[in-house]
mmCIF file of C-alpha atoms in Angstrom:
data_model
loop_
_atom_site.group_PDB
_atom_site.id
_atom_site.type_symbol
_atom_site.label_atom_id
_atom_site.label_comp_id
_atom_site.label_asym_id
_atom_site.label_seq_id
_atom_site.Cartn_x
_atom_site.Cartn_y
_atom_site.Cartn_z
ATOM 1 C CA UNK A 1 -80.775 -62.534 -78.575
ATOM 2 C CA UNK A 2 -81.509 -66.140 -77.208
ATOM 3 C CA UNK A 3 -81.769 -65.433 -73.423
ATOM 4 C CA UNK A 4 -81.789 -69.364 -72.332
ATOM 5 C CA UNK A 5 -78.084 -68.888 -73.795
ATOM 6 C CA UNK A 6 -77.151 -66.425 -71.483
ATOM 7 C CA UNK A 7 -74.311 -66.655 -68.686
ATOM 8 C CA UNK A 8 -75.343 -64.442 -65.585
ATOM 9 C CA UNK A 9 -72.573 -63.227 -63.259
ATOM 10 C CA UNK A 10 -73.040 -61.365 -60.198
ATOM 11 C CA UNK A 11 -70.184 -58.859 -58.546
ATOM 12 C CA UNK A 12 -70.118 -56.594 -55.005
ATOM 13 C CA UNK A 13 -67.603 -53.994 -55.229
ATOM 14 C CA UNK A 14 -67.850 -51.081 -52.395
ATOM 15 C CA UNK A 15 -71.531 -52.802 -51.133
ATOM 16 C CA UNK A 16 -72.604 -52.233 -54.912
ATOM 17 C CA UNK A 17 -73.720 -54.834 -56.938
ATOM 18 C CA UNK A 18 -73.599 -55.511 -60.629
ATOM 19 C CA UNK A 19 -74.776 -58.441 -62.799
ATOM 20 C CA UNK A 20 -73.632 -59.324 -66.077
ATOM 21 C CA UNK A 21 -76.060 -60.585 -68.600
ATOM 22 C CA UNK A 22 -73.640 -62.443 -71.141
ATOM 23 C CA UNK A 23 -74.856 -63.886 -74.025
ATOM 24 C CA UNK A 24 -71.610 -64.059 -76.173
ATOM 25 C CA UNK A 25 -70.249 -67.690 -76.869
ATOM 26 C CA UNK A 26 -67.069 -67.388 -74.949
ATOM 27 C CA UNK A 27 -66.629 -67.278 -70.982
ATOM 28 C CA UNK A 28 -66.762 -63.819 -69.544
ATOM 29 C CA UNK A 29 -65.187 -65.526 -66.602
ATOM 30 C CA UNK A 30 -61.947 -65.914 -68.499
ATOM 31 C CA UNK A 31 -62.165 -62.663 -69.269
ATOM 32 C CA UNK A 32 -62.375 -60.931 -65.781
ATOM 33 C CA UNK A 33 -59.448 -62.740 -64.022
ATOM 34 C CA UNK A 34 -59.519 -59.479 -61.366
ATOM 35 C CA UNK A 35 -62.968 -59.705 -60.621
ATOM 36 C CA UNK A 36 -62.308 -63.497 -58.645
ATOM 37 C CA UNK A 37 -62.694 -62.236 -55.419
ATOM 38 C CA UNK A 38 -66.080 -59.769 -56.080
ATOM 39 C CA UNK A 39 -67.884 -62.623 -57.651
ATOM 40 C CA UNK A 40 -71.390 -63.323 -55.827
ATOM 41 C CA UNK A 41 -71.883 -67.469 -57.025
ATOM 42 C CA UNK A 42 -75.807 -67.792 -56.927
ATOM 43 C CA UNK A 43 -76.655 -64.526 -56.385
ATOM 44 C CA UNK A 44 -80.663 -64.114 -56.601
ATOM 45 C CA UNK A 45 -80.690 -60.481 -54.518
ATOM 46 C CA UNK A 46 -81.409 -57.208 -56.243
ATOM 47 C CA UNK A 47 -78.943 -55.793 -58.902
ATOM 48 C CA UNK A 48 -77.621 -51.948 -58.575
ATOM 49 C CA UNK A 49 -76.874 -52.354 -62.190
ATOM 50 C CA UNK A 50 -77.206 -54.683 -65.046
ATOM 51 C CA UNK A 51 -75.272 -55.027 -67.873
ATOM 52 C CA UNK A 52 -76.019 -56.631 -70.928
ATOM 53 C CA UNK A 53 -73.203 -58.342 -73.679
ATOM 54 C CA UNK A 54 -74.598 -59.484 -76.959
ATOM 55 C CA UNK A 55 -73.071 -59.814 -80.237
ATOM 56 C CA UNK A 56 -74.726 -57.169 -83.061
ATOM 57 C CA UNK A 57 -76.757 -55.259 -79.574
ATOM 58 C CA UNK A 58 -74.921 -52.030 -79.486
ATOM 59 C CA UNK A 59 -73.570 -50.677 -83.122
ATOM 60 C CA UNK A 60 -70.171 -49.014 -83.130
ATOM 61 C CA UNK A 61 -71.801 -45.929 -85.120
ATOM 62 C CA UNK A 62 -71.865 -42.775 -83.625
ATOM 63 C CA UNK A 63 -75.307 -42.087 -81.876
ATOM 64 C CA UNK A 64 -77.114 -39.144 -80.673
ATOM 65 C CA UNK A 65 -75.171 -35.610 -79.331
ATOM 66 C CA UNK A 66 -71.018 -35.969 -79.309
ATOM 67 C CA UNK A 67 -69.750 -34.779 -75.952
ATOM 68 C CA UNK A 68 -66.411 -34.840 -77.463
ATOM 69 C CA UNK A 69 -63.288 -37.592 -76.618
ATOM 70 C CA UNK A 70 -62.160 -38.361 -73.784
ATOM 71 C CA UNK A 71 -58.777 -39.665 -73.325
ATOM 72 C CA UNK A 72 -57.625 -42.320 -70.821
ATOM 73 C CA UNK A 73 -53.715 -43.333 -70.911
ATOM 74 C CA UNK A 74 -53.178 -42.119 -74.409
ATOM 75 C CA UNK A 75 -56.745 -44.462 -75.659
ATOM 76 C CA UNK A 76 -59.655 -41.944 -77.182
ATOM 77 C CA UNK A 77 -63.035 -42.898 -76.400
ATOM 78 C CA UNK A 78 -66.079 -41.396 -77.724
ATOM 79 C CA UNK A 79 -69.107 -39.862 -75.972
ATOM 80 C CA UNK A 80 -72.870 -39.479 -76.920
ATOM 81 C CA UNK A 81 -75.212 -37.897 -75.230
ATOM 82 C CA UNK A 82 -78.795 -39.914 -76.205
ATOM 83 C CA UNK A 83 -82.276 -38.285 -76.241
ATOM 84 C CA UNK A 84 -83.255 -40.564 -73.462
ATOM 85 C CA UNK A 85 -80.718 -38.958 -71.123
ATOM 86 C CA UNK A 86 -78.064 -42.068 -71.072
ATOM 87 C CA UNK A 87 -74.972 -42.174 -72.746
ATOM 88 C CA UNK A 88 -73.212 -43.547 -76.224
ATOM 89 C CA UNK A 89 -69.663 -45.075 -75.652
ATOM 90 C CA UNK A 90 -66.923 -45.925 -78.071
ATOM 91 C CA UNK A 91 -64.694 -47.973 -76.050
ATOM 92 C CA UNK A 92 -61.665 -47.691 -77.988
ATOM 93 C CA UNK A 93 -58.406 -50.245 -77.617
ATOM 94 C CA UNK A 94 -54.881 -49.099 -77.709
ATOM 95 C CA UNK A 95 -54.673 -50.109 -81.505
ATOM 96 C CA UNK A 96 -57.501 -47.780 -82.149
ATOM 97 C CA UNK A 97 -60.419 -50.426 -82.729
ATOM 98 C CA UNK A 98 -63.715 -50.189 -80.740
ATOM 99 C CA UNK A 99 -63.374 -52.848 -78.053
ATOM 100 C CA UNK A 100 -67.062 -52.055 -76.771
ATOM 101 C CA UNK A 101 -69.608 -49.980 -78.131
ATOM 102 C CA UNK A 102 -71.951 -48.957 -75.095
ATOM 103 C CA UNK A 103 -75.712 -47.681 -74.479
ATOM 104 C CA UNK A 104 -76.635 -46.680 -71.283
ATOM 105 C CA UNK A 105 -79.294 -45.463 -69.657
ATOM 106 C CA UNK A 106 -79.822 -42.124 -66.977
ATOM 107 C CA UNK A 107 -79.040 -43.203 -64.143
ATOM 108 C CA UNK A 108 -76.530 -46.521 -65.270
ATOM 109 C CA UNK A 109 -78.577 -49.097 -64.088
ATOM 110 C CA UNK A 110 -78.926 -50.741 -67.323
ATOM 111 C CA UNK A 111 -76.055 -51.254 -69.733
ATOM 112 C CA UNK A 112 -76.505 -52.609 -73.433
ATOM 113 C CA UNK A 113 -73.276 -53.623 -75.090
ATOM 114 C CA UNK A 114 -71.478 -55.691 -77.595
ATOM 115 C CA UNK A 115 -67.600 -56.227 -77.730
ATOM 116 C CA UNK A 116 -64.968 -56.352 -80.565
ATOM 117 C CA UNK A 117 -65.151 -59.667 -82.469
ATOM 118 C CA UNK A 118 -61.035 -59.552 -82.117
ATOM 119 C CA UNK A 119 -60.097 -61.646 -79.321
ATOM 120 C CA UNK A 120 -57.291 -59.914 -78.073
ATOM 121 C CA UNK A 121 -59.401 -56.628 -77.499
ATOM 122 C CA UNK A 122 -62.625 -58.448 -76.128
ATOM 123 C CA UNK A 123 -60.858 -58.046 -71.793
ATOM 124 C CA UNK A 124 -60.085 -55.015 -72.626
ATOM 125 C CA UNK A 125 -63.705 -54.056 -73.891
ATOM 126 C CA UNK A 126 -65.675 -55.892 -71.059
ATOM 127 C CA UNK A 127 -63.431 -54.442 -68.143
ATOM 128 C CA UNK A 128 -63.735 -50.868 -69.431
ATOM 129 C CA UNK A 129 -67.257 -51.366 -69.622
ATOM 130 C CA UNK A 130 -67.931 -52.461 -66.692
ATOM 131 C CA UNK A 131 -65.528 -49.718 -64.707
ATOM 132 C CA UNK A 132 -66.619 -46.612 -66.438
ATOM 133 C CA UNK A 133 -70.451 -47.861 -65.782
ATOM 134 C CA UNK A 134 -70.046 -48.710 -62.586
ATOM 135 C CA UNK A 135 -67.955 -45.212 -61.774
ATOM 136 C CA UNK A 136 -71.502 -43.031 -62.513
ATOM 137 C CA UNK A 137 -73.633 -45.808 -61.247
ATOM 138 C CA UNK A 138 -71.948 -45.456 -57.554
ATOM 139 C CA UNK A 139 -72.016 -41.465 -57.870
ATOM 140 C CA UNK A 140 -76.137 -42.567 -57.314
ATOM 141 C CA UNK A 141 -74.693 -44.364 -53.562
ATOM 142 C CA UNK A 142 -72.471 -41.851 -52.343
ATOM 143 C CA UNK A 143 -69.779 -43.707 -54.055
ATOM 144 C CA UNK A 144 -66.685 -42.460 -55.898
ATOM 145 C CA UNK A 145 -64.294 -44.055 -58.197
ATOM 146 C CA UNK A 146 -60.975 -42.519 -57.421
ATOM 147 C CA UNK A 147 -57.406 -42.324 -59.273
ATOM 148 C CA UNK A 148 -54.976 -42.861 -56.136
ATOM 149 C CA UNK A 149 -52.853 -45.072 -54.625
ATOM 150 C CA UNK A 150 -54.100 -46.678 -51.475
ATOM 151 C CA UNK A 151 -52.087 -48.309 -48.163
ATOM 152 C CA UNK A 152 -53.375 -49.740 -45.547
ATOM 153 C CA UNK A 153 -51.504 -49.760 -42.040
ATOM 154 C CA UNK A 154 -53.297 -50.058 -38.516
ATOM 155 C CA UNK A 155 -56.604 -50.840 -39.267
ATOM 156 C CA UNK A 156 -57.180 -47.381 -42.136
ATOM 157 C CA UNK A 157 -56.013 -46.698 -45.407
ATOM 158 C CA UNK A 158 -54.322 -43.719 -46.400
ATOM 159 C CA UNK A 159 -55.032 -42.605 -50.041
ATOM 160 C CA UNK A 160 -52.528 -40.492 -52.044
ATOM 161 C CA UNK A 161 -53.303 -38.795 -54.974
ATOM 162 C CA UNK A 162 -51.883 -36.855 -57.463
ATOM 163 C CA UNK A 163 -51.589 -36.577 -61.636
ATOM 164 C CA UNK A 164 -49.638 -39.308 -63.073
ATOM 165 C CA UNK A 165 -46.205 -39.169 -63.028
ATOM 166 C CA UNK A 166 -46.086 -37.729 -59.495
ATOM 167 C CA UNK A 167 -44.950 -40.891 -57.598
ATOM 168 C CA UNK A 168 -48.292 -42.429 -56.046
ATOM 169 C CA UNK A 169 -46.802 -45.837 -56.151
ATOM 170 C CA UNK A 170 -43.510 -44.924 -55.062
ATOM 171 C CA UNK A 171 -44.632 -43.323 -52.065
ATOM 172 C CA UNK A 172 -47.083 -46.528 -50.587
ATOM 173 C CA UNK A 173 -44.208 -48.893 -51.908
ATOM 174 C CA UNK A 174 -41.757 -46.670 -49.638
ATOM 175 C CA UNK A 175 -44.523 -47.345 -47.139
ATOM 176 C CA UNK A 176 -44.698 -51.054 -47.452
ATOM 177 C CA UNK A 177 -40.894 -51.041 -47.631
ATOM 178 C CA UNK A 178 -39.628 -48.960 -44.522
ATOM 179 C CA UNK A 179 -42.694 -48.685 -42.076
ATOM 180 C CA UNK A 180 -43.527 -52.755 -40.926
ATOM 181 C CA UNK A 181 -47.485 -53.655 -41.600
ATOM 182 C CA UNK A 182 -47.865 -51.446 -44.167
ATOM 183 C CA UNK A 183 -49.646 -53.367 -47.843
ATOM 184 C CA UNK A 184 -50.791 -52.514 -50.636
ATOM 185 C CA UNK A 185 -54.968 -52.198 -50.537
ATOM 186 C CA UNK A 186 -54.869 -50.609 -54.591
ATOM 187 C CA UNK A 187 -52.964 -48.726 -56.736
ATOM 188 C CA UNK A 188 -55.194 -46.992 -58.675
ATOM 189 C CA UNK A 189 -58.661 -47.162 -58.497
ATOM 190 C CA UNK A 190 -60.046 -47.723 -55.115
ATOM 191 C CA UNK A 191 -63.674 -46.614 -54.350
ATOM 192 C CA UNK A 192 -64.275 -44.541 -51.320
ATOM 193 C CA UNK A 193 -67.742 -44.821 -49.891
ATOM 194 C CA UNK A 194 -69.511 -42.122 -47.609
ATOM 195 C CA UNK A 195 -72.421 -43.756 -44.921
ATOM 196 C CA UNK A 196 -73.821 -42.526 -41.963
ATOM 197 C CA UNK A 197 -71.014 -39.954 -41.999
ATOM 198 C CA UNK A 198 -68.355 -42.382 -42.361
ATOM 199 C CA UNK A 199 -65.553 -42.526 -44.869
ATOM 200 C CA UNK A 200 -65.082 -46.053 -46.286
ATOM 201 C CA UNK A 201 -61.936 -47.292 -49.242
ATOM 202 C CA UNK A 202 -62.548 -50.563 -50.675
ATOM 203 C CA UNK A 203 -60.166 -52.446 -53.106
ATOM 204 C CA UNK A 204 -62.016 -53.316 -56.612
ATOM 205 C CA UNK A 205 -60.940 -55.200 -59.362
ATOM 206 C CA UNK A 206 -59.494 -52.304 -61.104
ATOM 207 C CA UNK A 207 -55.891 -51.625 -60.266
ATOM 208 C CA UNK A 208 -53.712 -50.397 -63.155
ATOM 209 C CA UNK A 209 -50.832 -51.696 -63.891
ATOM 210 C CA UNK A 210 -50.626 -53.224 -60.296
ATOM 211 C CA UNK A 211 -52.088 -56.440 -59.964
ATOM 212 C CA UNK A 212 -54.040 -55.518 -56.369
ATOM 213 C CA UNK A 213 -57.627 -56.329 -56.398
ATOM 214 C CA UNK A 214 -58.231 -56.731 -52.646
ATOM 215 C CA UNK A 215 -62.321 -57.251 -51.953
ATOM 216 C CA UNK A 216 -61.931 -55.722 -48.560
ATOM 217 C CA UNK A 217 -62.867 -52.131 -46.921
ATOM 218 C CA UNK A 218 -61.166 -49.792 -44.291
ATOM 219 C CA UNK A 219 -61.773 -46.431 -42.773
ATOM 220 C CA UNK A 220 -60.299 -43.590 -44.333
ATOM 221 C CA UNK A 221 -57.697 -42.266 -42.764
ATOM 222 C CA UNK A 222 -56.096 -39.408 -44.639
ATOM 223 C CA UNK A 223 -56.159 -37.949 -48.335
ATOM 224 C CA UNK A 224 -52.326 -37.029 -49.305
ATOM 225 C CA UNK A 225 -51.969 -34.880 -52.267
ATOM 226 C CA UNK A 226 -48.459 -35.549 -53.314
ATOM 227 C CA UNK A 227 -45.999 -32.856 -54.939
ATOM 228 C CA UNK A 228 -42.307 -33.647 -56.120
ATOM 229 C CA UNK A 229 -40.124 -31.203 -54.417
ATOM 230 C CA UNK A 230 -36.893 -30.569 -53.339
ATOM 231 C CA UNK A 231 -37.099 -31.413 -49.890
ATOM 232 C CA UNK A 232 -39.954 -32.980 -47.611
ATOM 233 C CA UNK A 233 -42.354 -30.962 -46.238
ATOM 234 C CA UNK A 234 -46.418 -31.388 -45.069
ATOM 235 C CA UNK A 235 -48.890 -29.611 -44.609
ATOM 236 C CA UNK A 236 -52.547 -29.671 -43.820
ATOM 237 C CA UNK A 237 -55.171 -28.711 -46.793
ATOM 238 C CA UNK A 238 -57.427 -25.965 -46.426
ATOM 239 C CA UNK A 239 -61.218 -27.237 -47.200
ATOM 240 C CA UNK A 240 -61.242 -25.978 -50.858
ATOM 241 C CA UNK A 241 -58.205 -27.464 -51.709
ATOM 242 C CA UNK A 242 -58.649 -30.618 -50.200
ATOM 243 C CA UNK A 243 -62.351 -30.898 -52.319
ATOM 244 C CA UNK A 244 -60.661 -29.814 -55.439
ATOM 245 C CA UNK A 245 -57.957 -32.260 -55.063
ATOM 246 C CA UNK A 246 -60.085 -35.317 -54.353
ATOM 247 C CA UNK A 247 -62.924 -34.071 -56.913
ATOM 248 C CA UNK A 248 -60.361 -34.100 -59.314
ATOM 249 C CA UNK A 249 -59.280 -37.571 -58.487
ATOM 250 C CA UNK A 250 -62.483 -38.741 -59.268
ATOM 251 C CA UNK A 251 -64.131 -40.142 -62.283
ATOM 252 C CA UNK A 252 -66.400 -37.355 -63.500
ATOM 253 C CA UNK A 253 -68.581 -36.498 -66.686
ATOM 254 C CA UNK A 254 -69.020 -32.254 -65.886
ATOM 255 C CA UNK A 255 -71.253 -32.158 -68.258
ATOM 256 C CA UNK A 256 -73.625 -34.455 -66.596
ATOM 257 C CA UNK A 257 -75.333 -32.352 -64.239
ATOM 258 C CA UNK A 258 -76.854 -34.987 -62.180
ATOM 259 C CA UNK A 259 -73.737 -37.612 -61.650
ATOM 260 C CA UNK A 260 -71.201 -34.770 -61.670
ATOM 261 C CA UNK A 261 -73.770 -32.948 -58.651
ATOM 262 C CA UNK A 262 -73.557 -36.162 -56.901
ATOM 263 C CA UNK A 263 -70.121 -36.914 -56.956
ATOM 264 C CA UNK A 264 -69.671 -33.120 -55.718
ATOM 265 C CA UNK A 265 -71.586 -33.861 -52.534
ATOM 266 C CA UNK A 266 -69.953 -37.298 -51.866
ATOM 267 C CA UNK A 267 -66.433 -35.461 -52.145
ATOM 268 C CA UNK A 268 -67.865 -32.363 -50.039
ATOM 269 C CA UNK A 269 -69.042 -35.445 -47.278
ATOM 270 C CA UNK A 270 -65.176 -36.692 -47.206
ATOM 271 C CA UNK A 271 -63.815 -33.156 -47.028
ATOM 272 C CA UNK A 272 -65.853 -33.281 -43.863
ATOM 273 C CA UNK A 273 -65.328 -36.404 -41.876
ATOM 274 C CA UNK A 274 -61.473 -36.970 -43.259
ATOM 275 C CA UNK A 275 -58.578 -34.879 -43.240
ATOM 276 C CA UNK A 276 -56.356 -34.120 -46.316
ATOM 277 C CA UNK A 277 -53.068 -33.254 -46.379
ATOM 278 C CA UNK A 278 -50.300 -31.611 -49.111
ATOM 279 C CA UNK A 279 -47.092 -33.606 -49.012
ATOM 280 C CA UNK A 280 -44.285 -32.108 -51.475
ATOM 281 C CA UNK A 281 -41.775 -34.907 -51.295
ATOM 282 C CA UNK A 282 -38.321 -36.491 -52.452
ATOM 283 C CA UNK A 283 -39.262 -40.390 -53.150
ATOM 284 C CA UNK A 284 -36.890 -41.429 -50.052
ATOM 285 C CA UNK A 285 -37.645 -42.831 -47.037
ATOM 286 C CA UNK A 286 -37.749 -39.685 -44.802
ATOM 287 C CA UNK A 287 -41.197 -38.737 -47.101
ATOM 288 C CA UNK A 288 -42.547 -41.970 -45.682
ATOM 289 C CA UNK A 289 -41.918 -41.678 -42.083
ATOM 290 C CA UNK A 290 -42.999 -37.824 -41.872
ATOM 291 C CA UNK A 291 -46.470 -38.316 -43.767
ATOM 292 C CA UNK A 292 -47.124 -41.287 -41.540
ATOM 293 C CA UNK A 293 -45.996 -39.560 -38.340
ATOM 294 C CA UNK A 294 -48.265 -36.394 -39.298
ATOM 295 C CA UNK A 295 -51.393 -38.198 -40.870
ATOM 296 C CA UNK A 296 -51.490 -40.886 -38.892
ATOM 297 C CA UNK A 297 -52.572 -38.810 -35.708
ATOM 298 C CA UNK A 298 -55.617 -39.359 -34.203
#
């Protein structure tokens, strides 16, 4: 690995930063078009987590104790537990191939990897990598990576959540649509930040299929768990549903005691400082205007 060779890029999502150590011969730039607006030029500060690209670095062999396969939008990754305590990724692409192959270490603060030689896969490997890493990294800053769609009106942002197919984007576009100032902060994975007791949401570069990736934070405002129903109707969450619906929101390894314990007490933290709400909902504009006149109470 010839180090002078090497293209450094620095990135701040939710007050967390990340550099990237690239040493392949094409430019990672190209490959992170969402990551524009998180990009630190000339960074020199400290580094919450370094990751490292070189060709022939990380093998695509499995490595160390399978945790089994994990499945994200139909894609199968694999998952190795390694004796030093950090993890073994097979990053797989929707055709099947291994778009990264991953070593990490504990705590995600170091990040070996090397991408799939075919060009069409190589995004897809270096974004992946650098989300799922940075998910458990921030579980170590009382920082979660969240599956929910995010709107922000009046100075907050209002996160809704639910499993897909429940209508997360439907309900902030009938937001932006029918109640003026409502936009779109992220539609799928913001990060939501606890400090000094207060609830943060950022925008990242990861947004699904939604090209969103606003670098910008606002206050928490409400957690919606969204239901398709029959008619409209909300209600406030009871404390141990509103942790197990945000918990499950999150990005999570349970069988990694120390990240999964962390995220726990994050999502405990914004079960107390934010309130969450159960809206079971027709995708019309009435849903809109009663989950903004209920959560939007002070």
């Amino acid at each position: 690995m010839e180090q002078n060779n090497a293209q450094t890029l620095s990135f701040r999502v939710a007050d967390i930063v990340f550099t990237l150590e690239y040493h392949d011969s094409d430019n990672p730039r190209h490959l992170l078009p969402s990551y524009q607006k998180f990009y630190l030029p000339d960074y020199a500060g400290h580094s919450d987590m370094t990751v490292c690209v070189c060709p022939d670095l990380v093998s695509n062999e499995s490595e160390g104790e399978e945790m089994g396969q994990f499945d994200t939008g139909g894609v199968t990754h694999g998952v190795f537990r390694l004796p030093n305590g950090g993890y073994k990724f097979q990053l797989r692409a929707v055709d099947g191939e291994i778009a990264a192959a991953v070593r990490t270490n504990a705590d995600f603060t170091h990040i070996d990897a090397t991408l799939s030689t075919t060009a069409k896969n190589r995004a897809y490997g270096l974004n992946n990598v650098l989300m799922i890493c940075f998910a458990y990294c921030a579980a170590f800053h009382r920082t979660v990576l969240m599956h929910a769609s995010v709107v922000a009106r009046e100075g907050k942002a209002y996160l809704f959540l639910g499993k897909s197919g429940t209508g997360k984007s439907t309900h902030t576009q009938l937001w932006i649509r029918h109640l003026r100032g409502s936009r779109l902060l992220n539609d799928d994975n913001p990060a939501v930040r606890v400090a000094d007791g207060q609830v943060n949401v950022y925008g990242t570069p990861w947004s699904g299929k939604t090209p969103c990736y606003n670098n910008e934070s606002l206050p928490a405002g409400a957690f919606v768990r969204l239901e398709q129903w029959k008619e409209n109707i909300i209600e406030r969450e009871t404390v141990i549903n509103a942790f197990a619906a945000i918990l499950s929101s999150c990005s999570t390894m349970m069988w990694d005691k120390t990240t999964y314990t962390l995220i726990c007490d994050t999502c405990s933290a914004i079960v107390g400082a934010t309130p969450a709400y159960h809206l079971r909902n027709l995708p019309n504009e009435a849903a809109a205007q009663l989950a903004y006149e209920t959560i939007s109470k002070p």
